Amino acid sequence: MRVDDIRAQVKESPFYLYSQARISANYAAYEAALRGLDSIIGYAVKANNNMLIMRHLQSLGSGAVLVSGNELRAAMVAGFDPTRTIFNGNGKLPWELRLAVEQGVLVNVDSEFDLDNIAAAAEAAGKTARVLIRINPDVDPEVHAYVSTGLANSKFGIRNSHLQWFLDRIRALPSVELVGVHSHLGSTITRVAIFRDAAQIMVSFVRQIRDQGFNLRYLNIGGGLGIDYHHKGEKLPSPADLIDTVRDVVADLGLTIIIEPGRSMVANAAALVNTVTGVKTNGNKNFIVVDGSMSALIRPSLYDAYQHIELTAPSSEPEQTFDVVGPVCESADFLGKARPLPAPAAGAGLVVHDAGAYCMTMASTYNLKMRPPEWWVAEGGELRQIRRGETLDDHLRLFEG
Ligand code: LLP
């Protein structure tokens, strides 16, 4: 189906357009990569929490990785198996921990106070909390500082020098059972040797912890695999490349390997489809103004992230260099900078690619630009709305009563 035909059917703009088949293919790539390893694929719901997408991944056999009580509640509604679900986070709240322990999900210990809160939640629930310790391996993921998480001075996880304190404390807590270790280095990683370095460090922690008599069952190697945002024909590492790089390091430990992909599961399965409002020039800059904005898709503004942009229809106009901007009232509102594109007519379609991860979930209603609808082309080929667009009435309703 051509995007312009879809635009004609959807009738609203901008909108997110997904391919269900692409999500299935991304999941299948992880499944195939992990063959022969006892493993859990935990989809990082923060990347995209559309209920149909979550249900679809759950139906394929995926577990879930969560960072809030509401993500946990949504994951349970979507039907994820709690025993294949992990609750992460550096600021987990008492009610969130209580829910996690009640549901029997694996909980990551992130700090001294987090461990105390987990133990309190488990006691209150009359259950044993099954926990993994999140350890910072201090390996540089070579990514933007905002998406780098496993360095020594990161706000996440614990320093290895504190590990012994945690082991002693957990031994003294009857409501907490230590079942594994976790590390997550960062996001958009495109050099898989980094995962191997981290896995080797984590294996040394596994040995150290086992030597003290703990019965570990899980090694969680986190998420973070990057995708081909640039569309330049570069060969970027696949899930198979990632797993092949760590396989011999982790294979003989007798542990279940947990992996937590978010972006690489859904990013390339969607585009933000916009409509051109007009073209203008100021000084030496040309602008294409579209109806989508940083409210719908903030990654370029927040991380200077590149997402590939194309017009939906071929054009005989010569290419010029354009900044693609939205209507929101600040200069940070851009979807792409210095892009070679033919000048489009008002009403033309313009897509921002690879918008399936951290786009809709990070959307806001800034300037009362309401969150766009989401559609997918289902595996059977039919076009279907999978979330309606927000309306001003949704906003006004919050002030009733
Ligand atoms: N596990 C943990 C503990 C995480 O913190 C994250 C992402 C993931 C797994 C999934 O990582 P992924 O496979 O998606 O790279 N908003 C940013 C990305 C933030 C990532 C946060 N943590 C962006 O738009 O680039």
Short mmCIF file of C-alpha atoms and ligand atoms in Angstrom, two decimals:
data_model
loop_
_atom_site.label_atom_id
_atom_site.label_comp_id
_atom_site.label_asym_id
_atom_site.label_seq_id
_atom_site.Cartn_x
_atom_site.Cartn_y
_atom_site.Cartn_z
CA MET A 1 0.00 0.00 0.00
CA ARG A 2 1.44 3.42 -0.95
CA VAL A 3 1.80 5.92 1.88
CA ASP A 4 -0.24 8.48 -0.07
CA ASP A 5 -3.12 5.98 -0.36
CA ILE A 6 -2.88 5.43 3.38
CA ARG A 7 -2.88 9.21 3.99
CA ALA A 8 -6.07 9.45 1.97
CA GLN A 9 -7.70 6.79 4.14
CA VAL A 10 -6.44 8.06 7.50
CA LYS A 11 -7.57 11.66 6.85
CA GLU A 12 -5.82 12.97 10.00
CA SER A 13 -2.27 14.33 10.08
CA PRO A 14 0.26 13.76 11.45
CA PHE A 15 -0.06 10.06 12.31
CA TYR A 16 2.19 7.18 13.24
CA LEU A 17 2.18 4.31 10.76
CA TYR A 18 3.48 0.89 11.86
CA SER A 19 4.14 -2.41 10.16
CA GLN A 20 3.04 -5.34 12.29
CA ALA A 21 5.06 -7.70 10.09
CA ARG A 22 8.24 -5.73 10.76
CA ILE A 23 7.74 -6.08 14.52
CA SER A 24 7.29 -9.83 14.08
CA ALA A 25 10.46 -9.99 11.98
CA ASN A 26 12.43 -8.04 14.60
CA TYR A 27 11.23 -10.42 17.32
CA ALA A 28 12.04 -13.44 15.16
CA ALA A 29 15.58 -12.13 14.66
CA TYR A 30 16.14 -12.15 18.43
CA GLU A 31 14.53 -15.55 18.80
CA ALA A 32 16.75 -17.03 16.09
CA ALA A 33 19.85 -15.33 17.49
CA LEU A 34 19.24 -16.83 20.94
CA ARG A 35 18.63 -20.39 19.73
CA GLY A 36 20.60 -22.85 21.85
CA LEU A 37 20.76 -20.52 24.86
CA ASP A 38 18.33 -20.70 27.76
CA SER A 39 16.98 -17.16 27.48
CA ILE A 40 14.26 -14.60 28.07
CA ILE A 41 13.60 -11.78 25.61
CA GLY A 42 12.26 -8.90 27.71
CA TYR A 43 10.79 -6.24 25.47
CA ALA A 44 11.53 -2.77 26.96
CA VAL A 45 8.03 -1.33 27.01
CA LYS A 46 9.30 2.25 27.40
CA ALA A 47 10.20 2.15 23.68
CA ASN A 48 6.55 1.78 22.68
CA ASN A 49 3.61 1.05 24.96
CA ASN A 50 0.82 0.83 22.41
CA MET A 51 -1.40 -1.93 23.83
CA LEU A 52 -1.74 -3.73 20.48
CA ILE A 53 2.00 -3.73 19.97
CA MET A 54 2.54 -5.00 23.50
CA ARG A 55 -0.11 -7.71 23.03
CA HIS A 56 1.42 -8.69 19.72
CA LEU A 57 4.90 -9.10 21.20
CA GLN A 58 3.45 -10.99 24.15
CA SER A 59 1.66 -13.35 21.77
CA LEU A 60 4.98 -14.06 20.05
CA GLY A 61 6.45 -15.16 23.39
CA SER A 62 8.16 -12.00 24.56
CA GLY A 63 8.60 -11.06 28.19
CA ALA A 64 8.59 -7.43 29.30
CA VAL A 65 10.99 -4.97 30.90
CA LEU A 66 9.33 -2.22 32.91
CA VAL A 67 10.33 0.95 34.69
CA SER A 68 7.14 2.06 36.42
CA GLY A 69 4.13 0.67 38.19
CA ASN A 70 1.91 1.84 35.38
CA GLU A 71 4.08 0.08 32.80
CA LEU A 72 3.75 -3.01 34.97
CA ARG A 73 -0.04 -2.67 35.13
CA ALA A 74 -0.23 -2.15 31.36
CA ALA A 75 2.03 -5.16 30.77
CA MET A 76 -0.27 -7.32 32.91
CA VAL A 77 -3.29 -6.08 30.91
CA ALA A 78 -1.39 -7.00 27.73
CA GLY A 79 -0.97 -10.51 29.15
CA PHE A 80 2.81 -10.69 29.66
CA ASP A 81 3.94 -13.61 31.81
CA PRO A 82 5.13 -12.14 35.15
CA THR A 83 7.85 -14.77 35.44
CA ARG A 84 9.35 -13.45 32.19
CA THR A 85 9.09 -9.83 33.33
CA ILE A 86 11.68 -7.57 34.94
CA PHE A 87 11.10 -4.39 36.93
CA ASN A 88 14.00 -1.91 36.60
CA GLY A 89 14.56 1.60 37.82
CA ASN A 90 16.53 3.83 40.13
CA GLY A 91 13.51 5.34 41.91
CA LYS A 92 10.94 2.58 42.27
CA LEU A 93 8.13 3.62 44.59
CA PRO A 94 6.80 1.51 47.47
CA TRP A 95 3.43 0.83 45.77
CA GLU A 96 5.19 -0.12 42.54
CA LEU A 97 7.46 -2.56 44.36
CA ARG A 98 4.52 -4.04 46.25
CA LEU A 99 2.73 -4.69 42.96
CA ALA A 100 5.85 -6.18 41.39
CA VAL A 101 6.43 -8.54 44.29
CA GLU A 102 2.77 -9.55 44.40
CA GLN A 103 2.85 -10.30 40.68
CA GLY A 104 6.05 -12.35 41.07
CA VAL A 105 8.12 -10.35 38.58
CA LEU A 106 11.91 -10.18 38.83
CA VAL A 107 13.04 -6.94 40.49
CA ASN A 108 16.37 -5.21 39.95
CA VAL A 109 18.11 -3.84 43.02
CA ASP A 110 19.45 -0.39 42.19
CA SER A 111 20.66 1.08 45.49
CA GLU A 112 20.78 0.61 49.26
CA PHE A 113 17.42 2.34 49.76
CA ASP A 114 15.89 0.40 46.87
CA LEU A 115 16.88 -2.88 48.54
CA ASP A 116 15.27 -1.76 51.80
CA ASN A 117 12.09 -0.77 49.95
CA ILE A 118 12.01 -4.11 48.12
CA ALA A 119 12.39 -6.01 51.40
CA ALA A 120 9.61 -3.92 53.00
CA ALA A 121 7.31 -4.52 50.02
CA ALA A 122 7.97 -8.27 50.15
CA GLU A 123 7.29 -8.43 53.89
CA ALA A 124 4.06 -6.47 53.50
CA ALA A 125 2.97 -8.79 50.68
CA GLY A 126 3.97 -11.91 52.62
CA LYS A 127 6.11 -13.00 49.67
CA THR A 128 9.74 -13.46 48.74
CA ALA A 129 11.10 -10.90 46.27
CA ARG A 130 13.28 -12.46 43.58
CA VAL A 131 15.96 -9.89 42.76
CA LEU A 132 18.87 -9.21 40.43
CA ILE A 133 21.58 -6.73 41.39
CA ARG A 134 22.19 -4.09 38.75
CA ILE A 135 25.93 -3.53 38.58
CA ASN A 136 27.63 -0.82 36.58
CA PRO A 137 30.35 -2.55 34.60
CA ASP A 138 31.85 0.89 33.78
CA VAL A 139 32.10 0.14 30.06
CA ASP A 140 31.72 3.13 27.74
CA PRO A 141 28.85 2.49 25.27
CA GLU A 142 30.15 5.29 22.96
CA VAL A 143 26.75 6.97 22.65
CA HIS A 144 25.11 10.32 23.50
CA ALA A 145 25.58 11.14 27.20
CA TYR A 146 21.81 11.17 27.77
CA VAL A 147 21.45 7.52 26.74
CA SER A 148 24.62 6.25 28.43
CA THR A 149 23.77 4.38 31.64
CA GLY A 150 26.47 1.95 32.75
CA LEU A 151 29.41 4.21 33.58
CA ALA A 152 30.91 4.53 37.04
CA ASN A 153 29.19 7.85 37.80
CA SER A 154 25.79 6.95 36.31
CA LYS A 155 22.63 7.37 38.41
CA PHE A 156 21.72 3.73 37.73
CA GLY A 157 22.91 0.57 39.44
CA ILE A 158 25.61 0.00 42.01
CA ARG A 159 29.42 0.25 41.92
CA ASN A 160 31.19 -3.08 42.03
CA SER A 161 33.09 -1.88 45.10
CA HIS A 162 29.73 -1.96 46.96
CA LEU A 163 28.80 -5.44 45.82
CA GLN A 164 29.91 -7.14 49.04
CA TRP A 165 27.72 -4.81 51.11
CA PHE A 166 24.70 -5.86 49.03
CA LEU A 167 25.50 -9.56 49.33
CA ASP A 168 25.81 -9.32 53.10
CA ARG A 169 22.63 -7.31 53.39
CA ILE A 170 20.60 -9.64 51.16
CA ARG A 171 21.78 -12.64 53.17
CA ALA A 172 20.29 -10.96 56.23
CA LEU A 173 16.92 -10.29 54.55
CA PRO A 174 14.67 -13.36 54.66
CA SER A 175 12.14 -11.80 52.25
CA VAL A 176 14.70 -11.22 49.46
CA GLU A 177 16.22 -13.93 47.29
CA LEU A 178 19.15 -13.03 45.06
CA VAL A 179 18.69 -14.83 41.72
CA GLY A 180 20.83 -12.88 39.25
CA VAL A 181 22.83 -9.90 38.09
CA HIS A 182 22.00 -7.21 35.56
CA SER A 183 23.83 -4.60 33.53
CA HIS A 184 22.61 -2.12 30.95
CA LEU A 185 25.22 0.00 29.22
CA GLY A 186 23.18 2.47 27.22
CA SER A 187 21.16 2.81 24.06
CA THR A 188 21.89 3.17 20.30
CA ILE A 189 25.03 0.99 20.62
CA THR A 190 26.45 0.07 17.22
CA ARG A 191 29.68 -1.74 18.19
CA VAL A 192 28.84 -5.13 19.66
CA ALA A 193 32.33 -5.79 21.11
CA ILE A 194 31.14 -3.47 23.90
CA PHE A 195 28.58 -6.08 24.95
CA ARG A 196 31.31 -8.71 25.10
CA ASP A 197 33.51 -6.54 27.33
CA ALA A 198 30.57 -6.01 29.69
CA ALA A 199 29.57 -9.70 29.64
CA GLN A 200 33.09 -10.71 30.65
CA ILE A 201 33.00 -8.31 33.58
CA MET A 202 29.54 -9.56 34.59
CA VAL A 203 30.70 -13.18 34.48
CA SER A 204 33.44 -12.35 36.99
CA PHE A 205 30.71 -10.97 39.30
CA VAL A 206 28.66 -14.12 38.80
CA ARG A 207 31.63 -16.22 39.93
CA GLN A 208 32.29 -13.99 42.91
CA ILE A 209 28.65 -14.18 44.02
CA ARG A 210 28.36 -17.94 43.48
CA ASP A 211 31.53 -18.48 45.50
CA GLN A 212 29.61 -17.08 48.45
CA GLY A 213 26.91 -19.71 48.11
CA PHE A 214 24.19 -17.79 46.27
CA ASN A 215 22.16 -19.81 43.79
CA LEU A 216 22.14 -17.51 40.74
CA ARG A 217 19.79 -18.32 37.85
CA TYR A 218 19.83 -15.21 35.62
CA LEU A 219 22.36 -13.06 33.82
CA ASN A 220 20.65 -9.98 32.37
CA ILE A 221 22.82 -8.33 29.71
CA GLY A 222 20.44 -5.38 29.17
CA GLY A 223 19.28 -3.83 25.93
CA GLY A 224 20.76 -1.10 23.81
CA LEU A 225 21.37 -2.38 20.29
CA GLY A 226 21.29 0.52 17.80
CA ILE A 227 19.55 0.57 14.45
CA ASP A 228 20.30 2.03 11.02
CA TYR A 229 18.87 5.53 11.44
CA HIS A 230 21.01 6.96 8.62
CA HIS A 231 19.86 4.73 5.73
CA LYS A 232 23.24 4.98 4.04
CA GLY A 233 23.57 1.27 3.31
CA GLU A 234 25.97 0.75 6.25
CA LYS A 235 26.05 -2.79 7.66
CA LEU A 236 25.12 -2.39 11.31
CA PRO A 237 25.23 -5.25 13.82
CA SER A 238 22.11 -7.42 14.03
CA PRO A 239 20.72 -9.25 17.08
CA ALA A 240 22.59 -12.32 15.79
CA ASP A 241 25.87 -10.36 15.75
CA LEU A 242 25.21 -9.21 19.31
CA ILE A 243 24.42 -12.69 20.65
CA ASP A 244 27.24 -14.35 18.70
CA THR A 245 29.66 -11.90 20.29
CA VAL A 246 28.68 -12.84 23.84
CA ARG A 247 27.65 -16.48 23.33
CA ASP A 248 30.89 -18.21 24.34
CA VAL A 249 31.28 -15.87 27.33
CA VAL A 250 27.88 -16.73 28.80
CA ALA A 251 26.98 -20.15 27.36
CA ASP A 252 28.43 -22.47 30.01
CA LEU A 253 27.31 -20.66 33.12
CA GLY A 254 24.09 -22.65 33.51
CA LEU A 255 22.18 -19.35 33.70
CA THR A 256 19.13 -18.05 31.86
CA ILE A 257 20.29 -15.12 29.75
CA ILE A 258 17.93 -12.14 29.78
CA ILE A 259 18.14 -9.52 27.05
CA GLU A 260 16.14 -6.27 27.11
CA PRO A 261 15.71 -4.85 23.58
CA GLY A 262 13.46 -1.86 23.07
CA ARG A 263 14.58 0.19 20.08
CA SER A 264 15.74 -2.74 17.95
CA MET A 265 12.34 -4.39 18.40
CA VAL A 266 10.15 -1.54 17.18
CA ALA A 267 12.06 1.54 15.91
CA ASN A 268 12.26 0.57 12.25
CA ALA A 269 8.64 -0.62 12.24
CA ALA A 270 7.12 2.86 12.03
CA ALA A 271 7.23 6.29 10.47
CA LEU A 272 5.67 9.57 11.49
CA VAL A 273 3.63 10.68 8.49
CA ASN A 274 3.28 14.47 8.20
CA THR A 275 1.70 16.91 5.79
CA VAL A 276 3.64 19.88 4.42
CA THR A 277 2.11 23.21 5.45
CA GLY A 278 4.47 25.35 3.37
CA VAL A 279 8.03 26.23 2.43
CA LYS A 280 9.89 29.41 3.43
CA THR A 281 13.35 30.97 3.35
CA ASN A 282 14.96 33.20 5.99
CA GLY A 283 18.50 34.48 5.49
CA ASN A 284 20.45 31.58 4.08
CA LYS A 285 18.09 28.92 5.47
CA ASN A 286 15.31 27.07 3.72
CA PHE A 287 12.55 25.55 5.79
CA ILE A 288 9.93 22.94 5.10
CA VAL A 289 7.18 23.49 7.66
CA VAL A 290 5.10 20.39 8.43
CA ASP A 291 2.23 19.70 10.82
CA GLY A 292 4.24 17.24 12.94
CA SER A 293 6.51 18.72 15.59
CA MET A 294 8.65 18.13 18.65
CA SER A 295 5.37 17.48 20.47
CA ALA A 296 4.88 14.33 18.38
CA LEU A 297 8.54 13.38 17.99
CA ILE A 298 11.17 14.91 20.28
CA ARG A 299 14.27 12.80 19.60
CA PRO A 300 15.90 15.26 17.14
CA SER A 301 15.35 18.19 19.54
CA LEU A 302 16.42 16.31 22.66
CA TYR A 303 19.38 14.25 21.48
CA ASP A 304 20.21 15.87 18.14
CA ALA A 305 19.15 12.48 16.82
CA TYR A 306 19.10 11.86 13.07
CA GLN A 307 15.97 10.22 11.67
CA HIS A 308 15.76 9.82 7.93
CA ILE A 309 13.23 12.03 6.13
CA GLU A 310 11.63 11.54 2.72
CA LEU A 311 8.73 12.91 0.75
CA THR A 312 6.00 10.37 0.09
CA ALA A 313 5.78 11.13 -3.66
CA PRO A 314 8.53 11.48 -6.27
CA SER A 315 9.24 15.04 -7.42
CA SER A 316 10.90 16.56 -10.45
CA GLU A 317 12.01 19.61 -8.42
CA PRO A 318 15.79 19.95 -7.88
CA GLU A 319 17.05 19.15 -4.38
CA GLN A 320 17.81 22.00 -1.98
CA THR A 321 18.98 21.95 1.60
CA PHE A 322 16.10 22.25 4.07
CA ASP A 323 15.54 22.23 7.78
CA VAL A 324 12.31 20.33 8.39
CA VAL A 325 10.48 22.10 11.21
CA GLY A 326 7.14 21.97 12.99
CA PRO A 327 4.69 24.66 14.09
CA VAL A 328 5.67 24.63 17.77
CA CYS A 329 6.73 27.90 19.26
CA GLU A 330 10.44 27.39 19.80
CA SER A 331 13.54 26.98 17.70
CA ALA A 332 14.22 23.53 19.16
CA ASP A 333 11.23 22.34 17.15
CA PHE A 334 12.83 20.53 14.25
CA LEU A 335 12.53 17.02 12.82
CA GLY A 336 15.63 17.22 10.67
CA LYS A 337 18.38 19.68 9.80
CA ALA A 338 20.16 20.37 6.51
CA ARG A 339 18.33 17.70 4.53
CA PRO A 340 18.66 17.54 0.74
CA LEU A 341 15.06 17.40 -0.52
CA PRO A 342 13.08 18.63 -3.50
CA ALA A 343 10.89 21.61 -2.57
CA PRO A 344 7.47 20.11 -1.79
CA ALA A 345 4.10 21.67 -2.47
CA ALA A 346 1.75 22.43 0.39
CA GLY A 347 -0.24 19.28 1.14
CA ALA A 348 2.58 16.90 0.18
CA GLY A 349 3.34 13.97 2.47
CA LEU A 350 6.63 13.83 4.38
CA VAL A 351 7.72 10.86 6.48
CA VAL A 352 10.16 10.68 9.37
CA HIS A 353 11.47 7.11 9.40
CA ASP A 354 12.34 4.78 12.28
CA ALA A 355 9.79 6.38 14.55
CA GLY A 356 8.59 3.22 16.32
CA ALA A 357 10.75 3.59 19.44
CA TYR A 358 10.84 6.49 21.91
CA CYS A 359 8.72 8.69 19.64
CA MET A 360 5.08 8.16 20.58
CA THR A 361 6.06 7.25 24.17
CA MET A 362 7.92 10.56 24.50
CA ALA A 363 5.26 12.65 22.77
CA SER A 364 3.64 15.52 24.65
CA THR A 365 0.79 17.90 24.08
CA TYR A 366 3.04 20.97 24.10
CA ASN A 367 1.28 23.92 22.44
CA LEU A 368 -1.83 21.72 22.68
CA LYS A 369 -0.63 19.82 19.65
CA MET A 370 -2.44 16.66 20.66
CA ARG A 371 -0.74 13.26 20.49
CA PRO A 372 -1.25 11.77 17.01
CA PRO A 373 -3.20 8.62 16.20
CA GLU A 374 -1.39 5.37 15.53
CA TRP A 375 -2.22 3.03 12.64
CA TRP A 376 -0.68 -0.19 11.51
CA VAL A 377 -0.67 -2.29 8.43
CA ALA A 378 -1.59 -5.62 9.98
CA GLU A 379 0.09 -8.85 8.95
CA GLY A 380 -2.91 -9.69 6.79
CA GLY A 381 -2.37 -6.43 4.87
CA GLU A 382 -5.29 -4.42 6.25
CA LEU A 383 -4.88 -0.88 7.53
CA ARG A 384 -6.15 -0.44 11.07
CA GLN A 385 -6.13 2.32 13.66
CA ILE A 386 -4.44 1.00 16.81
CA ARG A 387 -4.79 4.12 18.95
CA ARG A 388 -7.00 7.10 18.33
CA GLY A 389 -5.55 10.58 18.21
CA GLU A 390 -5.98 12.67 21.33
CA THR A 391 -8.40 15.56 21.07
CA LEU A 392 -8.81 18.86 22.85
CA ASP A 393 -11.79 17.29 24.64
CA ASP A 394 -9.40 14.80 26.24
CA HIS A 395 -7.51 17.78 27.64
CA LEU A 396 -10.59 19.74 28.74
CA ARG A 397 -12.01 16.68 30.50
CA LEU A 398 -9.12 16.78 32.98
CA PHE A 399 -10.55 20.02 34.39
CA GLU A 400 -14.11 18.82 34.89
CA GLY A 401 -15.69 18.57 38.31
N1 LLP B 1 16.99 -1.93 29.69
C1 LLP B 1 17.21 -0.82 30.44
C2 LLP B 1 17.56 -0.98 31.85
C3 LLP B 1 17.10 0.44 29.86
O1 LLP B 1 17.33 1.53 30.59
C4 LLP B 1 16.75 0.56 28.49
C5 LLP B 1 16.60 1.88 27.85
C6 LLP B 1 16.51 -0.62 27.77
C7 LLP B 1 16.64 -1.84 28.40
C8 LLP B 1 16.14 -0.61 26.30
O2 LLP B 1 17.16 -0.06 25.54
P1 LLP B 1 17.08 -0.07 23.94
O3 LLP B 1 17.21 -1.51 23.48
O4 LLP B 1 15.79 0.50 23.57
O5 LLP B 1 18.22 0.77 23.52
N2 LLP B 1 14.75 7.92 24.78
C9 LLP B 1 16.05 7.54 24.27
C10 LLP B 1 16.42 6.13 24.69
C11 LLP B 1 16.37 5.92 26.18
C12 LLP B 1 16.72 4.52 26.57
C13 LLP B 1 16.46 4.28 28.03
N3 LLP B 1 16.75 2.96 28.48
C14 LLP B 1 16.05 7.70 22.76
O6 LLP B 1 15.04 8.10 22.20
O7 LLP B 1 17.05 7.45 22.11
#
